[in-house]
Amino acid sequence: MSEYIEWSALGNVLLFGILVGAGLPALFALGVRTVAGPSARDAEGNVPTGRKVLGGICFGITLVAVLGAVAYIAAGGH
Amino acid sequence: MVAVTESLLLLVVVVATALAFDFTNGFHDTGNAMATTIATRALKPKQAVLLSASLNLVGAFLSLTVAATIAKGIVDANVVTLGVVLAGLAGGILWNLLTWLLGLPSSSSHALIGGVVGAVLAAAGTSGVLWGGLLAKVLLPALIAPVVAIIVGAIGTRLVTHLTRNVKQEDNDRMFRWGQIGSASLVSLAHGTNDAQKSMGIILLALIAGGAVPADSGVPFWVILSCALAMAIGTYLGGWRVIRTLGKGLVELESRQGMAAETSSAAVILLSSHFGYSLSTTHVATGSILGSGVGMKGASVRWSVAGRMFVAWLITVPAAATVGALAYGLGAVIGGEAGSYVVFGVLIALSAAIWVASRRKPVDHNNVNEEWAPGEGDAPAGTDETVATVDTVDTVDTVEAVDAIRAVDAEESPERAAVGVAGHEQGGDR
């Protein structure tokens, strides 16, 4: 079988697929948890600035990843 | 390759058929990007297909690394004539339409490759097909792609649902909706770039073979524009049957799963082409959705529906090849250009017949999200499970069964049934 399956390419797809394809949603979920989780709001019902910044970083990284993917498609890497 | 004496009319027929394939490609593959977005109601059905169509259009212009090759490394390039291309396209189109009628997502590129392989077999015999290439580049990836996507989609869903388990459902839905739209958009964009180029490549090949442009020509602008438009229009009309199966048939989805599934699809599709091991968008998208069910605690996956899909993927190449071979044979028996015109005419007639069959129970933007009935998908989508045969075109039973369903629908929900009937008469499956 090994002559018909490019195992190294497949391994890379699986490895980076899990890192990016599962990691980015997890990061986004972390952002959601940070700004909307059970202890996200203080006594007055406001989300503290620290949490907002942390959540913003999580969402920011996912946004940059999406824009990076668009740039990658446009550059003809696809 | 092709004798230069072939007329302009033949060239027009081949280009029109390539554009028709491009259209069915967009039509068939809308669900890959947008089924989850529609099923979770992150976007209204019409909004979703409009967004997807726009991004497919943009994607087609985004990158233009078009190569004038077809089924490279899978068939012997020397035996690919205009007649082979036409027959191959016919096989691809008919398989796309038939699987659409059955509501099955299947790979458009595999359908095209299958059609070309069949036409080459008919034209040049078994020596024209590079069997190792067919196995390594088409058949095995069809088995591998869903497995990879299920793993990635399941891990992503598991992580996401675990991290947000204490977040209120409405907050989750509100925020993941945006993640879902973003990731689904990426899949649409990648599809437009990748798949429109295939049709551009075929048309360029035909133009070169017909002597309309020099061999080292780039892609004329009208080819780019027409391919982009054909795919975008196909996407906008939306293969609602396939969308329904992907969005409602496999797993009951919520926004978190939809976001994890589409991100998994985008990542695996882009990474696989980056590492030179291209996987079909359809297989990856379906696998990701299945994975989002596997990774979700308490979610059930309808493996019987998934099993039918896997079977369809395995027979895509032989089935499309059979059509491609028959089309080539038909053209060769009649001979010359007349043969090609007959093939074109038969293709139009059969496509129309499949479309008419789909009118028996239309699926459109009104009913795409209705509850998945028990047993639905065990029989051809859009018909009742009491109709067990695939050949619904002239089955009187189908009409009666569908009418019976309508009658039941009318009792339960007069408004919905009225919409369905109106759609039936006005061609609502758009």
Coordinates of C-alpha atoms in Angstrom, one line a residue:
Chain A
M1 CA 0.0 0.0 0.0
S2 CA 2.8 2.4 0.9
E3 CA 3.5 3.1 -2.8
Y4 CA -0.1 4.4 -3.2
I5 CA -0.4 6.5 0.0
E6 CA 1.9 9.4 0.7
W7 CA 2.2 8.7 4.4
S8 CA 4.4 11.7 5.2
A9 CA 2.0 14.2 3.5
L10 CA -1.0 12.5 5.1
G11 CA 0.7 12.7 8.5
N12 CA 1.4 16.4 8.0
V13 CA -2.2 17.0 7.0
L14 CA -3.5 15.2 10.1
L15 CA -1.0 16.8 12.5
F16 CA -1.5 20.4 11.2
G17 CA -5.1 19.8 10.6
I18 CA -5.6 19.0 14.3
L19 CA -3.4 21.9 15.4
V20 CA -5.2 24.5 13.2
G21 CA -8.6 22.9 12.5
A22 CA -9.3 21.9 16.1
G23 CA -7.0 24.5 17.8
L24 CA -8.6 27.6 16.3
P25 CA -12.1 26.6 17.3
A26 CA -10.8 25.8 20.8
L27 CA -9.2 29.3 20.9
F28 CA -12.4 30.9 19.8
A29 CA -14.3 28.9 22.5
L30 CA -11.7 30.1 25.1
G31 CA -12.6 33.6 24.0
V32 CA -16.3 33.0 24.4
R33 CA -15.7 31.4 27.8
T34 CA -13.6 34.4 28.9
V35 CA -16.2 37.0 28.0
A36 CA -19.4 35.0 28.5
G37 CA -18.5 32.3 31.0
P38 CA -20.2 31.8 34.3
S39 CA -17.8 34.1 36.3
A40 CA -17.2 36.6 33.5
R41 CA -19.4 39.3 34.9
D42 CA -18.6 41.1 38.2
A43 CA -21.2 42.2 40.8
E44 CA -22.5 45.0 38.7
G45 CA -23.0 42.7 35.7
N46 CA -20.1 44.2 33.7
V47 CA -17.3 42.2 32.0
P48 CA -13.9 43.4 33.5
T49 CA -11.5 45.0 31.1
G50 CA -8.9 42.3 31.6
R51 CA -11.3 39.6 30.5
K52 CA -12.4 41.8 27.5
V53 CA -8.7 42.1 26.4
L54 CA -8.0 38.4 26.9
G55 CA -11.2 37.5 24.9
G56 CA -10.2 40.1 22.3
I57 CA -6.8 38.4 21.9
C58 CA -8.4 35.0 21.4
F59 CA -10.8 36.3 18.7
G60 CA -8.1 38.5 17.2
I61 CA -5.8 35.4 16.6
T62 CA -8.6 33.5 14.9
L63 CA -9.4 36.5 12.7
V64 CA -5.8 36.8 11.7
A65 CA -5.7 33.1 10.9
V66 CA -8.8 33.5 8.6
L67 CA -7.3 36.5 6.9
G68 CA -4.0 34.6 6.5
A69 CA -5.9 31.8 4.9
V70 CA -7.5 34.2 2.4
A71 CA -4.1 35.6 1.6
Y72 CA -2.8 32.1 1.1
I73 CA -5.6 31.3 -1.3
A74 CA -5.0 34.5 -3.2
A75 CA -1.3 33.9 -3.4
G76 CA -2.0 30.8 -5.4
G77 CA -0.9 28.3 -2.7
H78 CA -4.1 26.5 -3.1
Chain B
M1 CA -4.7 15.6 -30.4
V2 CA -7.6 17.1 -32.2
A3 CA -7.8 17.8 -35.9
V4 CA -8.0 21.5 -36.6
T5 CA -10.7 20.9 -39.2
E6 CA -13.3 20.6 -36.4
S7 CA -15.7 23.5 -36.6
L8 CA -16.4 26.4 -34.4
L9 CA -19.8 24.9 -33.5
L10 CA -18.2 21.8 -32.0
L11 CA -16.0 24.0 -29.9
V12 CA -19.0 26.0 -28.8
V13 CA -20.7 22.7 -27.7
V14 CA -17.7 21.6 -25.7
V15 CA -17.3 25.0 -24.0
A16 CA -21.1 25.1 -23.2
T17 CA -20.8 21.6 -21.7
A18 CA -17.8 22.6 -19.6
L19 CA -19.8 25.6 -18.3
A20 CA -22.8 23.3 -17.6
F21 CA -20.4 21.1 -15.5
D22 CA -19.1 24.2 -13.7
F23 CA -22.7 25.1 -12.9
T24 CA -23.6 21.7 -11.5
N25 CA -20.3 21.8 -9.5
G26 CA -21.4 25.0 -7.8
F27 CA -24.9 23.7 -7.5
H28 CA -23.9 20.4 -6.0
D29 CA -21.2 21.8 -3.6
T30 CA -23.1 24.7 -1.9
G31 CA -23.8 22.4 1.0
N32 CA -20.2 21.8 1.7
A33 CA -19.8 25.3 2.9
M34 CA -23.3 26.4 3.9
A35 CA -25.2 23.3 5.1
T36 CA -24.2 23.8 8.7
T37 CA -24.8 27.6 8.6
I38 CA -28.3 27.0 7.2
A39 CA -29.1 24.1 9.6
T40 CA -28.1 26.1 12.7
R41 CA -29.9 29.2 11.4
A42 CA -26.8 31.3 11.7
L43 CA -27.9 32.6 8.3
K44 CA -31.2 32.4 6.5
P45 CA -31.1 29.9 3.6
K46 CA -31.2 32.6 1.0
Q47 CA -28.6 34.8 2.7
A48 CA -26.3 31.8 3.0
V49 CA -26.4 30.8 -0.6
L50 CA -26.0 34.5 -1.7
L51 CA -22.9 34.8 0.5
S52 CA -21.5 31.5 -0.7
A53 CA -22.2 32.5 -4.4
S54 CA -20.5 35.8 -4.0
L55 CA -17.4 34.3 -2.4
N56 CA -17.3 31.6 -5.1
L57 CA -17.4 34.4 -7.6
V58 CA -14.6 36.3 -5.9
G59 CA -12.6 33.1 -5.4
A60 CA -12.7 32.3 -9.1
F61 CA -10.9 35.6 -9.8
L62 CA -8.6 35.4 -6.8
S63 CA -6.0 33.0 -8.1
L64 CA -5.4 32.1 -11.7
T65 CA -2.9 29.3 -11.7
V66 CA -4.8 27.4 -14.4
A67 CA -3.2 24.5 -16.1
A68 CA -4.5 23.2 -19.4
T69 CA -4.6 19.6 -18.2
I70 CA -7.4 17.3 -17.3
A71 CA -7.1 14.3 -15.1
K72 CA -3.3 14.7 -15.1
G73 CA -1.5 11.5 -13.9
I74 CA -4.7 9.6 -14.1
V75 CA -5.2 9.1 -17.9
D76 CA -2.7 9.2 -20.7
A77 CA -2.7 12.8 -21.8
N78 CA -2.1 11.8 -25.5
V79 CA -5.5 10.2 -25.8
V80 CA -7.5 13.1 -24.5
T81 CA -9.4 14.5 -27.5
L82 CA -12.3 16.9 -27.6
G83 CA -14.6 13.9 -28.0
V84 CA -13.1 12.4 -24.8
V85 CA -13.5 15.7 -22.9
L86 CA -17.1 16.0 -24.0
A87 CA -18.0 12.5 -23.0
G88 CA -16.2 12.9 -19.7
L89 CA -18.1 16.1 -19.0
A90 CA -21.3 14.3 -19.8
G91 CA -20.5 11.6 -17.3
G92 CA -19.6 14.2 -14.6
I93 CA -22.7 16.2 -15.2
L94 CA -25.1 13.3 -15.1
W95 CA -23.6 11.8 -12.0
N96 CA -23.7 15.2 -10.3
L97 CA -27.4 15.5 -11.2
L98 CA -28.3 12.0 -10.2
T99 CA -26.6 12.3 -6.8
W100 CA -28.3 15.7 -6.3
L101 CA -31.7 14.0 -7.1
L102 CA -30.9 11.5 -4.3
G103 CA -29.7 14.2 -2.0
L104 CA -26.2 12.7 -1.7
P105 CA -23.1 14.9 -1.5
S106 CA -20.5 13.4 -3.9
S107 CA -17.3 14.8 -5.2
S108 CA -17.7 16.8 -8.4
S109 CA -14.1 16.4 -9.3
H110 CA -14.3 12.7 -8.9
A111 CA -17.4 12.6 -11.1
L112 CA -15.4 14.5 -13.8
I113 CA -12.4 12.3 -13.4
G114 CA -14.6 9.2 -13.6
G115 CA -16.3 10.5 -16.8
V116 CA -12.9 11.1 -18.4
V117 CA -11.6 7.7 -17.3
G118 CA -14.6 6.0 -18.9
A119 CA -14.3 8.0 -22.1
V120 CA -10.6 7.1 -22.3
L121 CA -11.4 3.4 -21.7
A122 CA -13.8 3.5 -24.6
A123 CA -11.5 5.5 -26.8
A124 CA -8.1 3.8 -26.1
G125 CA -8.7 0.8 -24.0
T126 CA -7.2 -0.1 -20.6
S127 CA -3.8 1.1 -21.6
G128 CA -5.0 4.7 -21.7
V129 CA -5.7 4.8 -17.9
L130 CA -2.9 5.1 -15.4
W131 CA -4.3 2.7 -12.8
G132 CA -1.8 3.4 -10.1
G133 CA -2.5 7.1 -10.4
L134 CA -6.3 6.5 -10.3
L135 CA -5.9 4.4 -7.1
A136 CA -3.4 6.8 -5.4
K137 CA -4.9 10.1 -6.4
V138 CA -8.6 9.4 -6.5
L139 CA -9.9 6.1 -5.0
L140 CA -7.8 5.9 -1.8
P141 CA -8.1 9.6 -0.9
A142 CA -11.9 9.1 -1.1
L143 CA -11.5 6.7 1.9
I144 CA -8.9 8.7 3.7
A145 CA -10.4 12.2 3.5
P146 CA -13.5 11.5 5.6
V147 CA -11.4 9.7 8.3
V148 CA -9.0 12.7 8.6
A149 CA -11.9 15.1 8.7
I150 CA -13.8 13.1 11.3
I151 CA -10.8 13.1 13.6
V152 CA -10.1 16.8 13.2
G153 CA -13.8 17.7 13.5
A154 CA -14.4 15.5 16.5
I155 CA -11.4 16.8 18.4
G156 CA -12.4 20.4 17.6
T157 CA -16.0 19.9 18.7
R158 CA -14.9 18.1 21.9
L159 CA -12.6 20.9 22.9
V160 CA -15.1 23.6 22.0
T161 CA -18.1 22.1 23.8
H162 CA -15.9 21.3 26.8
L163 CA -14.6 24.8 27.1
T164 CA -18.0 26.4 26.7
R165 CA -20.0 23.9 28.7
N166 CA -20.9 26.4 31.4
V167 CA -21.7 29.3 28.9
K168 CA -25.4 30.0 28.4
Q169 CA -26.7 28.5 25.2
E170 CA -27.9 31.9 23.9
D171 CA -24.4 33.4 24.4
N172 CA -22.8 30.5 22.7
D173 CA -25.2 30.7 19.7
R174 CA -24.8 34.4 19.4
M175 CA -21.0 34.3 19.3
F176 CA -20.4 31.1 17.5
R177 CA -22.7 32.2 14.8
W178 CA -20.0 34.7 13.7
G179 CA -17.3 32.0 13.9
Q180 CA -19.5 29.8 11.8
I181 CA -20.1 32.4 9.1
G182 CA -16.4 33.2 8.9
S183 CA -15.3 29.6 8.6
A184 CA -18.0 28.7 6.1
S185 CA -17.0 31.7 4.0
L186 CA -13.5 30.4 3.9
V187 CA -14.7 27.1 2.6
S188 CA -16.7 28.9 -0.1
L189 CA -13.8 31.0 -1.2
A190 CA -11.4 28.0 -1.4
H191 CA -14.1 26.2 -3.4
G192 CA -14.4 29.1 -5.9
T193 CA -10.7 29.3 -6.4
N194 CA -10.1 25.6 -6.7
D195 CA -13.0 24.3 -8.7
A196 CA -13.6 27.2 -11.1
Q197 CA -10.0 26.7 -12.2
K198 CA -10.8 23.1 -13.2
S199 CA -13.5 24.3 -15.7
M200 CA -11.2 27.1 -16.9
G201 CA -8.5 24.5 -17.5
I202 CA -10.9 22.3 -19.5
I203 CA -12.1 25.2 -21.7
L204 CA -8.6 26.4 -22.3
L205 CA -7.7 22.9 -23.3
A206 CA -10.6 22.8 -25.7
L207 CA -9.7 26.2 -27.2
I208 CA -6.1 25.1 -27.7
A209 CA -7.2 21.8 -29.2
G210 CA -9.7 23.6 -31.5
G211 CA -7.0 26.0 -32.7
A212 CA -8.9 29.1 -31.3
V213 CA -6.0 30.2 -29.2
P214 CA -2.2 29.4 -29.4
A215 CA -0.9 26.5 -27.3
D216 CA 0.9 28.8 -24.9
S217 CA -2.1 31.1 -24.4
G218 CA -3.2 32.3 -21.0
V219 CA -6.8 32.1 -20.0
P220 CA -8.9 34.6 -22.0
F221 CA -10.9 36.9 -19.7
W222 CA -14.3 35.8 -21.0
V223 CA -13.4 32.3 -19.9
I224 CA -12.6 33.4 -16.4
L225 CA -15.8 35.5 -16.3
S226 CA -18.1 32.9 -17.6
C227 CA -16.7 30.1 -15.4
A228 CA -16.9 32.4 -12.3
L229 CA -20.5 33.3 -13.2
A230 CA -21.6 29.7 -14.0
M231 CA -20.3 28.5 -10.7
A232 CA -21.8 31.4 -8.7
I233 CA -25.2 31.0 -10.3
G234 CA -25.1 27.3 -9.6
T235 CA -24.1 28.0 -6.0
Y236 CA -26.9 30.6 -5.6
L237 CA -29.6 28.3 -6.9
G238 CA -28.4 26.0 -4.2
G239 CA -28.5 22.2 -4.3
W240 CA -31.1 22.2 -1.5
R241 CA -31.4 18.4 -1.5
V242 CA -27.7 18.0 -0.7
I243 CA -27.8 20.9 1.8
R244 CA -30.6 19.2 3.6
T245 CA -28.8 15.9 3.9
L246 CA -25.6 17.5 5.1
G247 CA -27.2 19.9 7.5
K248 CA -30.1 17.8 8.9
G249 CA -29.5 14.2 7.8
L250 CA -26.2 13.3 9.5
V251 CA -26.2 15.1 12.8
E252 CA -28.5 17.5 14.6
L253 CA -26.2 20.5 14.6
E254 CA -25.9 23.6 16.9
S255 CA -23.7 26.6 16.2
R256 CA -20.7 25.3 18.2
Q257 CA -20.6 22.1 16.2
G258 CA -21.1 24.0 12.9
M259 CA -18.2 26.3 13.7
A260 CA -15.9 23.4 14.6
A261 CA -17.0 21.5 11.5
E262 CA -16.4 24.3 9.0
T263 CA -13.1 25.3 10.5
S264 CA -12.0 21.7 10.3
S265 CA -13.1 21.6 6.7
A266 CA -11.3 24.8 5.8
A267 CA -8.1 23.7 7.5
V268 CA -8.0 20.2 6.1
I269 CA -8.8 21.3 2.5
L270 CA -6.2 24.1 2.5
L271 CA -3.5 22.0 4.3
S272 CA -4.1 19.0 2.0
S273 CA -3.5 21.0 -1.1
H274 CA -0.5 22.7 0.6
F275 CA 1.1 19.4 1.3
G276 CA 0.3 18.1 -2.2
Y277 CA -2.2 15.5 -1.1
S278 CA -5.4 17.0 -2.4
L279 CA -8.6 15.7 -0.8
S280 CA -12.0 16.3 -2.1
T281 CA -13.9 19.3 -0.6
T282 CA -17.1 17.2 -0.4
H283 CA -15.5 14.3 1.4
V284 CA -13.7 16.6 3.9
A285 CA -16.9 18.6 4.6
T286 CA -19.0 15.6 5.1
G287 CA -16.3 14.0 7.4
S288 CA -16.1 17.2 9.4
I289 CA -19.9 17.3 10.0
L290 CA -19.8 13.6 11.1
G291 CA -16.9 14.5 13.4
S292 CA -18.9 17.3 14.9
G293 CA -21.5 14.6 15.9
V294 CA -18.8 12.1 17.1
G295 CA -17.2 14.8 19.3
M296 CA -20.4 16.1 20.8
K297 CA -21.5 14.3 24.0
G298 CA -25.1 13.0 23.7
A299 CA -25.3 13.7 20.0
S300 CA -26.3 10.8 17.7
V301 CA -24.9 10.4 14.2
R302 CA -27.1 8.8 11.6
W303 CA -24.6 6.3 10.3
S304 CA -27.1 4.7 7.9
V305 CA -27.3 8.0 6.0
A306 CA -23.5 8.3 6.2
G307 CA -23.1 4.8 4.9
R308 CA -25.1 5.6 1.8
M309 CA -22.8 8.5 1.2
F310 CA -19.7 6.3 1.5
V311 CA -21.2 3.9 -1.0
A312 CA -22.0 6.7 -3.4
W313 CA -18.4 7.9 -3.1
L314 CA -17.0 4.5 -3.9
I315 CA -19.2 4.1 -7.0
T316 CA -18.7 7.7 -8.2
V317 CA -15.8 6.9 -10.4
P318 CA -17.1 3.6 -11.9
A319 CA -20.6 5.1 -12.4
A320 CA -19.4 8.3 -14.0
A321 CA -17.0 6.2 -16.0
T322 CA -19.8 4.1 -17.3
V323 CA -21.7 7.2 -18.4
G324 CA -18.6 8.7 -19.9
A325 CA -17.9 5.4 -21.8
L326 CA -21.4 5.2 -23.1
A327 CA -21.3 8.8 -24.2
Y328 CA -18.1 8.3 -26.0
G329 CA -19.4 5.1 -27.6
L330 CA -22.5 6.9 -28.8
G331 CA -20.5 9.7 -30.3
A332 CA -18.1 7.2 -32.0
V333 CA -21.0 5.0 -33.4
I334 CA -22.6 8.0 -35.1
G335 CA -19.2 9.4 -35.9
G336 CA -17.7 12.8 -36.5
E337 CA -19.1 16.0 -35.4
A338 CA -22.6 14.7 -35.7
G339 CA -21.8 12.2 -33.0
S340 CA -20.8 15.0 -30.6
Y341 CA -24.0 16.9 -31.3
V342 CA -26.1 13.8 -30.5
V343 CA -24.2 13.3 -27.3
F344 CA -24.9 16.9 -26.4
G345 CA -28.6 16.5 -27.2
V346 CA -28.9 13.3 -25.2
L347 CA -27.1 15.0 -22.3
I348 CA -29.7 17.9 -22.4
A349 CA -32.6 15.4 -22.6
L350 CA -31.4 13.3 -19.6
S351 CA -30.6 16.4 -17.5
A352 CA -34.1 17.6 -18.2
A353 CA -35.5 14.2 -17.2
I354 CA -33.7 14.3 -13.9
W355 CA -34.9 17.8 -13.3
V356 CA -38.5 16.8 -14.0
A357 CA -38.1 13.9 -11.5
S358 CA -36.9 16.3 -8.9
R359 CA -40.1 18.2 -9.2
R360 CA -42.0 15.3 -7.7
K361 CA -41.0 16.4 -4.3
P362 CA -39.0 19.6 -4.4
V363 CA -36.6 20.6 -1.6
D364 CA -36.1 24.4 -1.5
H365 CA -35.2 27.2 0.8
N366 CA -38.6 26.9 2.4
N367 CA -38.4 23.3 3.6
V368 CA -34.6 22.7 3.7
N369 CA -34.6 22.8 7.5
E370 CA -37.6 20.6 8.2
E371 CA -37.2 17.8 10.7
W372 CA -35.5 14.8 9.4
A373 CA -38.1 12.1 9.1
P374 CA -37.3 8.6 10.4
G375 CA -36.1 6.5 7.5
E376 CA -35.6 9.6 5.3
G377 CA -32.5 9.1 3.2
D378 CA -33.0 5.3 3.2
A379 CA -35.0 5.9 0.1
P380 CA -34.1 8.5 -2.6
A381 CA -34.3 11.9 -1.0
G382 CA -37.3 13.8 -1.9
T383 CA -39.4 10.7 -2.2
D384 CA -41.0 8.6 0.6
E385 CA -39.4 5.6 2.1
T386 CA -42.2 3.5 0.6
V387 CA -40.6 4.1 -2.8
A388 CA -37.7 1.8 -2.8
T389 CA -36.5 2.1 -6.4
V390 CA -34.0 4.6 -7.6
D391 CA -35.8 4.9 -10.9
T392 CA -38.4 7.4 -10.0
V393 CA -38.8 9.1 -13.3
D394 CA -41.8 7.3 -14.5
T395 CA -43.0 5.6 -11.3
V396 CA -46.7 6.4 -10.8
D397 CA -46.3 5.2 -7.2
T398 CA -44.0 8.1 -6.5
V399 CA -46.6 10.6 -7.4
E400 CA -49.2 8.9 -5.3
A401 CA -46.8 8.6 -2.3
V402 CA -45.8 12.3 -2.6
D403 CA -49.4 13.3 -2.9
A404 CA -50.2 11.3 0.2
I405 CA -47.4 13.1 2.1
R406 CA -48.7 16.4 0.9
A407 CA -52.2 15.5 2.2
V408 CA -50.7 14.6 5.6
D409 CA -48.7 17.8 5.5
A410 CA -51.8 19.8 4.6
E411 CA -53.6 18.5 7.7
E412 CA -50.7 19.3 10.0
S413 CA -49.6 22.5 8.5
P414 CA -51.8 24.0 5.7
E415 CA -49.4 27.0 5.2
R416 CA -46.3 24.8 4.7
A417 CA -48.1 22.5 2.4
A418 CA -49.3 25.4 0.4
V419 CA -45.8 26.7 0.0
G420 CA -44.6 23.3 -1.0
V421 CA -47.3 22.9 -3.7
A422 CA -46.6 26.4 -5.0
G423 CA -42.9 25.5 -5.2
H424 CA -43.8 22.3 -7.0
E425 CA -45.6 24.1 -9.7
Q426 CA -43.4 27.1 -10.1
G427 CA -40.1 25.3 -9.9
G428 CA -39.4 26.2 -6.3
D429 CA -36.2 24.1 -6.0
R430 CA -34.1 27.0 -6.7

